[in-house]
Structure formats: structure tokens, C-alpha cells
Short mmCIF file of C-alpha atoms and ligand atoms in Angstrom, two decimals:
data_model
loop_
_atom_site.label_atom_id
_atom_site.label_comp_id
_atom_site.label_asym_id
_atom_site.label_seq_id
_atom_site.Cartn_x
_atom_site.Cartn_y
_atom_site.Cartn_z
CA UNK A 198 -15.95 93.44 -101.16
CA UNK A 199 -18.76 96.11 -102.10
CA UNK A 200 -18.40 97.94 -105.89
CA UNK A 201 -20.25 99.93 -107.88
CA UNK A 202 -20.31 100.22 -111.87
CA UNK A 203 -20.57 102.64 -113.00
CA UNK A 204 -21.17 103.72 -116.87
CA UNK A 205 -24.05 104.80 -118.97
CA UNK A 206 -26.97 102.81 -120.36
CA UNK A 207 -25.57 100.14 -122.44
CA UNK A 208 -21.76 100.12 -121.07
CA UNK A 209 -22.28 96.40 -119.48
CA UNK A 210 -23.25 96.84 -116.21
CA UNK A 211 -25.41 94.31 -115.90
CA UNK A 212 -23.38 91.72 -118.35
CA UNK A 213 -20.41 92.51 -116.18
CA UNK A 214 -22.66 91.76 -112.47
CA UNK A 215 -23.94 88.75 -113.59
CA UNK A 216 -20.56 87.01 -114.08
CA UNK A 217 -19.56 89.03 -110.58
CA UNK A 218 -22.26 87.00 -108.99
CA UNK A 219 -21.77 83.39 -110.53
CA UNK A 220 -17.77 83.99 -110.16
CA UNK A 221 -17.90 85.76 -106.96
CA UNK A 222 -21.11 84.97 -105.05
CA UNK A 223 -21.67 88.51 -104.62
CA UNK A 224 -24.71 90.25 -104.66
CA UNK A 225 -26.26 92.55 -107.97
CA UNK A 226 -28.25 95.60 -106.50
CA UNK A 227 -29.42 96.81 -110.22
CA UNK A 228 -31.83 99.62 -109.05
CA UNK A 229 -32.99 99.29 -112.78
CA UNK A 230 -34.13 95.99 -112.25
CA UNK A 231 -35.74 96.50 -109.04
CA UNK A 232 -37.90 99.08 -110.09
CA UNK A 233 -39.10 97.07 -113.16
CA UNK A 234 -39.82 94.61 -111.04
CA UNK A 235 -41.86 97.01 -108.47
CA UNK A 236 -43.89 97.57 -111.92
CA UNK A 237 -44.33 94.22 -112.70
CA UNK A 238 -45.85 93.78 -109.53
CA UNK A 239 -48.39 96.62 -110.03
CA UNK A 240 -46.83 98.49 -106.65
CA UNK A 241 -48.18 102.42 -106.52
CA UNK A 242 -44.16 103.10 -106.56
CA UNK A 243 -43.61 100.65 -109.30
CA UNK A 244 -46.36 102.53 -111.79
CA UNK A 245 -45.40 105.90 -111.18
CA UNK A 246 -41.11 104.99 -111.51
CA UNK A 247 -42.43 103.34 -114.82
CA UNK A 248 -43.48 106.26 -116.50
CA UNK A 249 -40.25 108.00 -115.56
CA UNK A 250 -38.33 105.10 -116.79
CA UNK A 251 -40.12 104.62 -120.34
CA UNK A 252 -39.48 108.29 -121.24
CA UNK A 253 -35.54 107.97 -119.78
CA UNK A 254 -35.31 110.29 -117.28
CA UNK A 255 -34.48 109.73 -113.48
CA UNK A 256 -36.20 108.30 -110.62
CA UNK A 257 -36.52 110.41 -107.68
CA UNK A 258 -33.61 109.95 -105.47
CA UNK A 259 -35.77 109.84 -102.29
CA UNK A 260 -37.71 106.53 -104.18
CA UNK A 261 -33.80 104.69 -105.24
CA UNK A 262 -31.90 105.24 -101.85
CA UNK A 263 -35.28 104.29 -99.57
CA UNK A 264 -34.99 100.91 -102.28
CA UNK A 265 -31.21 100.49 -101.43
CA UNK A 266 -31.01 101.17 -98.05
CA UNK A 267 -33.88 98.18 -97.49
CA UNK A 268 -31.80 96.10 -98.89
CA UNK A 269 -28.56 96.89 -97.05
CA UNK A 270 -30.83 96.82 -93.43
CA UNK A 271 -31.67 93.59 -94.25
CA UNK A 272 -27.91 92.52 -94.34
CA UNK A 273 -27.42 89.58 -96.58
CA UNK A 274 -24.15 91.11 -98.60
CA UNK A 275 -23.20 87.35 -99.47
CA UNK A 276 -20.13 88.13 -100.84
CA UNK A 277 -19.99 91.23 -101.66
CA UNK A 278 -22.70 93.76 -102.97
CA UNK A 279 -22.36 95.51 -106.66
CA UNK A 280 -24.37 98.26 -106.69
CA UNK A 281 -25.29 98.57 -110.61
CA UNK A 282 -26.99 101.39 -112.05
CA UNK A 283 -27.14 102.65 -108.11
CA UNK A 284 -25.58 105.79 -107.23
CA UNK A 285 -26.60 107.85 -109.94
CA UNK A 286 -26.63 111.25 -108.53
CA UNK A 287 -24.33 113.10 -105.69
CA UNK A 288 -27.28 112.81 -103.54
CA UNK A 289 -27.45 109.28 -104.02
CA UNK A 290 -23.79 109.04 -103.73
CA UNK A 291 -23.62 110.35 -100.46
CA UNK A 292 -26.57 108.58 -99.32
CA UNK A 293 -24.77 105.06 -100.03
CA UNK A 294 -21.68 106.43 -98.20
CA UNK A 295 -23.90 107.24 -95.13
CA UNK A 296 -26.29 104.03 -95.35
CA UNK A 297 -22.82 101.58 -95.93
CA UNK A 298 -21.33 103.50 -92.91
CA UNK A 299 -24.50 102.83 -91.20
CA UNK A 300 -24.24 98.98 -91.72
CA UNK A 301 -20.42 98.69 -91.10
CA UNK A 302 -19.55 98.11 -94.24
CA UNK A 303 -17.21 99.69 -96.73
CA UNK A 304 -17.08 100.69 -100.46
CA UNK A 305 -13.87 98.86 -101.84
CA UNK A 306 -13.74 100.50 -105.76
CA UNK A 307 -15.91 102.14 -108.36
CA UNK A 308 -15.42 100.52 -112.03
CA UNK A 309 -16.01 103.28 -114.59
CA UNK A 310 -16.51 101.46 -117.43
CA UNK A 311 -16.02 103.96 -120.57
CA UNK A 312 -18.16 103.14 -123.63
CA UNK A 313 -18.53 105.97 -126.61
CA UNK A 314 -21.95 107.01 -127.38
CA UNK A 315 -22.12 105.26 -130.84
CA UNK A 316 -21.64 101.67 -129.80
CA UNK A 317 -24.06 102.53 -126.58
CA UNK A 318 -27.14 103.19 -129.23
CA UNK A 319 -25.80 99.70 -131.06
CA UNK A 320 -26.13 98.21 -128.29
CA UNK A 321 -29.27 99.02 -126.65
CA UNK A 322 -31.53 98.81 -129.55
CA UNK A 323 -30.31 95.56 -129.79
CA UNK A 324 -30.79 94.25 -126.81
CA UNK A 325 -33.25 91.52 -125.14
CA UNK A 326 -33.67 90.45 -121.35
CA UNK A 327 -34.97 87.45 -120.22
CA UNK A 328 -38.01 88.60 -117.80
CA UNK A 329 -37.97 85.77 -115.82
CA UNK A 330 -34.54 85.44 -114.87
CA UNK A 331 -32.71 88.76 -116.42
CA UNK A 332 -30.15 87.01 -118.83
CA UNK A 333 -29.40 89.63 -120.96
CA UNK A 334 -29.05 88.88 -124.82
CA UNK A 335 -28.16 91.25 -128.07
CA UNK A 336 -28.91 90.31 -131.53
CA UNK A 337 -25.64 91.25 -132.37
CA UNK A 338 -23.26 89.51 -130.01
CA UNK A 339 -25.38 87.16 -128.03
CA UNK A 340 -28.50 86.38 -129.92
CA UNK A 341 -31.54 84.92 -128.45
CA UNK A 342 -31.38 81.25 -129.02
CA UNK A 343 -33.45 79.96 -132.37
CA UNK A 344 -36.03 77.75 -129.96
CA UNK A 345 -36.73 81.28 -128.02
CA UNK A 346 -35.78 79.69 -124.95
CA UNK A 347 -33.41 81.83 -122.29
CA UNK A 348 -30.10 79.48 -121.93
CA UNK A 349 -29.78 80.01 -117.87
CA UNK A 350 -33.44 79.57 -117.21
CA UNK A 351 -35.63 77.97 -120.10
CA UNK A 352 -37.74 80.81 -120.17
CA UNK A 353 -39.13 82.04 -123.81
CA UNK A 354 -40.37 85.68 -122.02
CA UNK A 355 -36.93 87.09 -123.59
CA UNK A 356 -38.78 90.99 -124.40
CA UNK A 357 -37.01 94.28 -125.89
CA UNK A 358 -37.03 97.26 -122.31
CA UNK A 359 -39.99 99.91 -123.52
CA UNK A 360 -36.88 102.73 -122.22
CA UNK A 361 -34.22 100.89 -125.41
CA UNK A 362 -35.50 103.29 -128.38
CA UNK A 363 -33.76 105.59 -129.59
CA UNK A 364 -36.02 108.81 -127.99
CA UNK A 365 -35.58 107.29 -124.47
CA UNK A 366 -31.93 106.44 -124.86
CA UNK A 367 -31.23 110.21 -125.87
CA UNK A 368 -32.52 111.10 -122.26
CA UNK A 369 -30.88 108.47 -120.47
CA UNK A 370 -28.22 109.75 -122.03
CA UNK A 371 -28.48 113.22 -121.54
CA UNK A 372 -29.10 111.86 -117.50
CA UNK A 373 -26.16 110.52 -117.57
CA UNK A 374 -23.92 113.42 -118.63
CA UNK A 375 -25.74 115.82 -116.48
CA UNK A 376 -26.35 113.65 -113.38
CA UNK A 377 -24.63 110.95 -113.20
CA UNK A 378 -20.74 111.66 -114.90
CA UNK A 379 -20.24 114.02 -112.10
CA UNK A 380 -19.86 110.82 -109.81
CA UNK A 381 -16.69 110.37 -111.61
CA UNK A 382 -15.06 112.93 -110.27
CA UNK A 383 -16.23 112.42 -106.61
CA UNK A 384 -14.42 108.82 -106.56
CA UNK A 385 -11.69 109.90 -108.22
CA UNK A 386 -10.88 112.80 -105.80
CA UNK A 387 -11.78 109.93 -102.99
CA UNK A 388 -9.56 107.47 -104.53
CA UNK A 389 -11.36 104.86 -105.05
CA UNK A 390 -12.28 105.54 -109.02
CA UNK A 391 -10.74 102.80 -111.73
CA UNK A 392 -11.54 103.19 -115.35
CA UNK A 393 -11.98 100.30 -117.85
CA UNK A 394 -12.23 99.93 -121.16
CA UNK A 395 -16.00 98.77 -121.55
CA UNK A 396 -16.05 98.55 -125.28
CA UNK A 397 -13.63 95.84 -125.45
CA UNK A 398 -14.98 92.17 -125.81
CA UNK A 399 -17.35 90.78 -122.91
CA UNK A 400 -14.69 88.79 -121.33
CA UNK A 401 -12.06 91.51 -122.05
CA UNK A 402 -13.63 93.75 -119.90
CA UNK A 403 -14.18 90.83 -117.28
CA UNK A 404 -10.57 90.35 -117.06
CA UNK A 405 -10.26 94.44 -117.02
CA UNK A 406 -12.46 94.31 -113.87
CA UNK A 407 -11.01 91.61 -111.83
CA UNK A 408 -7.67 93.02 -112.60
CA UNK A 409 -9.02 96.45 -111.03
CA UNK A 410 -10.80 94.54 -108.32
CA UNK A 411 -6.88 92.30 -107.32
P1 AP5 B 710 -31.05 100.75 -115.69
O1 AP5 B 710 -31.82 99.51 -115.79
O2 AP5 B 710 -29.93 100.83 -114.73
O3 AP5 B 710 -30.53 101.11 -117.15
P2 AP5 B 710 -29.21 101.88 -117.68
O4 AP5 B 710 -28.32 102.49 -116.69
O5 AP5 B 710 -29.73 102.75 -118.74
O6 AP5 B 710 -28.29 100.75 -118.14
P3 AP5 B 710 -28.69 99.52 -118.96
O7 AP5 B 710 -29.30 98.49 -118.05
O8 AP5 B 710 -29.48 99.94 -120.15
O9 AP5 B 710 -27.26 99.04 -119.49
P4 AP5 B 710 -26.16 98.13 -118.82
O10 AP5 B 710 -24.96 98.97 -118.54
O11 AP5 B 710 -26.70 97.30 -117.71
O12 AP5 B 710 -25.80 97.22 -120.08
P5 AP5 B 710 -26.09 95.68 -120.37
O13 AP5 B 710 -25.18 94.82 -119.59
O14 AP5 B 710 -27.54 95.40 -120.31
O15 AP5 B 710 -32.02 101.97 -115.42
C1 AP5 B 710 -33.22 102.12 -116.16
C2 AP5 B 710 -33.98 103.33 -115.67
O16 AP5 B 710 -34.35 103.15 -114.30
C3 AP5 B 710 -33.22 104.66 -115.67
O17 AP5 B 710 -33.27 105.29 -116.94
C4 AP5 B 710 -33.98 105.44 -114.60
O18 AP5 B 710 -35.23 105.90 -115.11
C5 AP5 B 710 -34.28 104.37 -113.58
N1 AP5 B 710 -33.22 104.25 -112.56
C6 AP5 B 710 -32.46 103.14 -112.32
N2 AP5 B 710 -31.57 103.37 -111.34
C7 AP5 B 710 -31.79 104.65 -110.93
C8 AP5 B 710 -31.17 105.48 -109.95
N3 AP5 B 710 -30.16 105.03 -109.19
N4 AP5 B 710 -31.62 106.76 -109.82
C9 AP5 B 710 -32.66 107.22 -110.57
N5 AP5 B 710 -33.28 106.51 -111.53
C10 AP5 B 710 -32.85 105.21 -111.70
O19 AP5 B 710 -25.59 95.62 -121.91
C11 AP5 B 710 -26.28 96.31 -122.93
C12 AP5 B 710 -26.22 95.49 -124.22
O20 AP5 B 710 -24.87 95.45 -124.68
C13 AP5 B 710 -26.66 94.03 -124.07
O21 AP5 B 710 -27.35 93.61 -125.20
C14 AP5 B 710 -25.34 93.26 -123.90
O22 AP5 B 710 -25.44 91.93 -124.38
C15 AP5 B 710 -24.39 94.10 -124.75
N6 AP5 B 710 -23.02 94.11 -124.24
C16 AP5 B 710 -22.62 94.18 -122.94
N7 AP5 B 710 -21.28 94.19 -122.84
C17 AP5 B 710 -20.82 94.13 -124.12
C18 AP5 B 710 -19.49 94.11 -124.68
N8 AP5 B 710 -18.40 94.17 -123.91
N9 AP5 B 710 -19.38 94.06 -126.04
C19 AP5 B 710 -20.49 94.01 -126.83
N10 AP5 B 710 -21.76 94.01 -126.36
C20 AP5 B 710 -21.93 94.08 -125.01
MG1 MG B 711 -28.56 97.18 -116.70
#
């Protein structure tokens, strides 16, 4: 089974693959955390993506679909890819259909997960990731533990995203509701859309999506 989420920055995405993977043994495709990772690496991609990312706007889609389709050449969908953060455009959109086509594989639903703008900026500015392994933790509801050590990997690189202040996360923003919400219409009139309720509790929302995904 292949699924996208799809929400804007803050709405879970990432929370919500994780579990998908442990539960499911699929496969996260978080173009967000590819292309941090292309930067941590020092690639000529990587550097120039980073600058876009820090100030919030959006990589070129030539850069994210050449990322994804790699990935889906290479063919190991375990069970089931989750594209998170990936389409994020129409272009991409249709470039996903064409690439998944390409592969012989199928998209099976689209999770809108519908968070209001308010608890996105709660949420974001207090967030943390774990470098090392991506855990993702929030001050609020999941704080990082008191010996600074990340609970699935030991790791004490837990670091606040340079793109979670509050100048960046107007842009994303903004890329979101220009670019990206547009997307929601496309599955929709395709049928495959489902919408959630993404500002319920973590586990709420898992239940929402494996209800959507029966
Ligand atoms: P990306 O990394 O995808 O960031 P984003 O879309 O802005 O989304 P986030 O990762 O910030 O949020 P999330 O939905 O994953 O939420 P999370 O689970 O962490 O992209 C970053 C940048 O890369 C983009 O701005 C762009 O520049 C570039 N990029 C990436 N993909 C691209 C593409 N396809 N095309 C072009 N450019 C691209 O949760 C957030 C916080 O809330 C956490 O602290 C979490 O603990 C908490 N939380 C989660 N769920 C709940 C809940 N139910 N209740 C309470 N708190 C919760
Ligand atoms: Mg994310």
C-alpha cells in the first residue's frame, strides 16, 4: 500500500510515518529529511536546497522528483511507501503519478491531515529532532528526555530545524496555501482524498489514519 500525507508544516506528518513504519513496515520518503540530509553531507544539491529551506520557501521541483524517483527505481517499497512532505506541487503530483506508473505500482489514498494555523506555530517552535535517528520530540507534548538522550536511539544530538522560527514558518506557510493546498483538490476529484482530524491527540489521529487506510 503506497500513501501520501499530506498537511502543512507541523500537521504530523512525520509523527504519523514513523508509527506507519514500526506498525506497518512501510517505507517514509520525507523529502524534508532527505534533503537535510543531502546538506549534512555537504552535497552541491544539499547546500544550495539548504538555503531555500532555512528561509521556507520551496525546493525546485526538478531537484524533489529527480530525489523520489531514485528512490522508487531502486524498488525496495517494503511494505508500502509514504510519501511525506512529497508531492508538494501539481507538477510534483503528476510526476509521482507518472514515476509510480512507471514502476507498476499504485497510489492507494492521500491522508489530508487538517491542522489550524495557530496550533501549527505551537507546534513547530516547539519542536526538536533527533539528528541521528529523526525521533521527533516537542517541549510541549513529548519533551526531550532530562539525560538529553533520544529514547529510540541514545543519541543526545536532539537540535531545534534552522526553517522552525516564526519568519520561516510564515513562508512555509504561505507555500503551502499557494502550492501545495491545491493538491487537495486534485485527489479529491481523483478519489482517492481522505481528511483527518490532525489536531486531535497523537494516537487519535493514528487511529483516524488506519481507519482511512481499512
Ligand atoms: P519538511 O521537512 O517536509 O517540513 P514541513 O512540511 O514544513 O513539515 P514538518 O516536517 O515541519 O512537519 P510535520 O508535518 O512532519 O510535523 P511533525 O510530525 O514533525 O520540509 C522542509 C522544507 O524542505 C520545505 O520548507 C521545503 O523548503 C523543502 N521541501 C521538502 N519537501 C519538498 C518538496 N516536495 N518540494 C519542494 N520543497 C520541499 O510534528 C510537528 C510537531 O508537532 C512535533 O514537535 C510533534 O511532536 C508535534 N505533534 C505531532 N503530532 C501532534 C499531535 N497530534 N498533537 C500534538 N502535537 C503533535
Ligand atoms: Mg516532517
Amino acid at each position: 500500500m503506497n500513501i501520501i500525507l499530506l498537511g502543512p508544516p507541523g500537521a504530523g506528518k512525520g509523527t504519523q510515518a514513523r508509527r506507519l513504519v514500526d506498525e506497518r513496515n512501510m517505507v517514509q520518503l520525507s523529502t524534508g529529511d532527505m534533503l537535510r540530509e543531502a546538506r549534512r553531507k555537504g552535497t552541491e544539491m544539499g547546500k544550495k536546497a539548504g538555503v531555500i529551506m532555512d528561509r521556507g520557501d520551496l525546493v525546485p521541483d526538478e531537484v524533489v522528483i529527480g530525489i523520489i524517483g531514485e528512490v522508487l527505481e531502486a524498488g525496495d517499497a517494503g511494505g508500502g511507501y509514504i510519501f511525506d512532505g512529497f508531492p508538494r506541487t501539481l507538477a510534483q503530483a503528476d510526476a509521482l503519478g507518472e514515476l509510480l506508473e512507471k514502476v507498476g505500482q499504485t497510489l492507494d489514498a492521500v491522508i489530508e491531515m487538517r491542522v489550524d494555523d495557530e496550533a501549527l506555530v505551537e507546534r513547530i517552535t516547539a519542536r526538536a529532532t533527533c539528528k541521528d535517528c529523526g525521533e521527533v520530540y516537542n517541549d510541549n507534548t513529548k519533551p526531550i528526555p532530562a539525560d538529553g538522550k533520544c529514547t529510540n536511539c541514545g543519541s543526545t544530538d536532539i537540535q531545534r530545524r534552522p526553517d522552525d522560527n516564526e519568519e520561516s514558518l510564515r513562508t512555509r506557510l504561505l507555500a503551502y496555501y499557494k502550492e501545495t493546498s491545491p493538491l487537495i483538490g486534485y485527489y479529491y476529484a481523483k478519489g482517492d482524498l481522505q481528511t483527518i482530524d490532525g489536531l486531535a491527540s497523537m494516537d487519535d489521529v493514528a487511529t483516524s489514519i488506519a481507519s482511512a487506510l481499512r
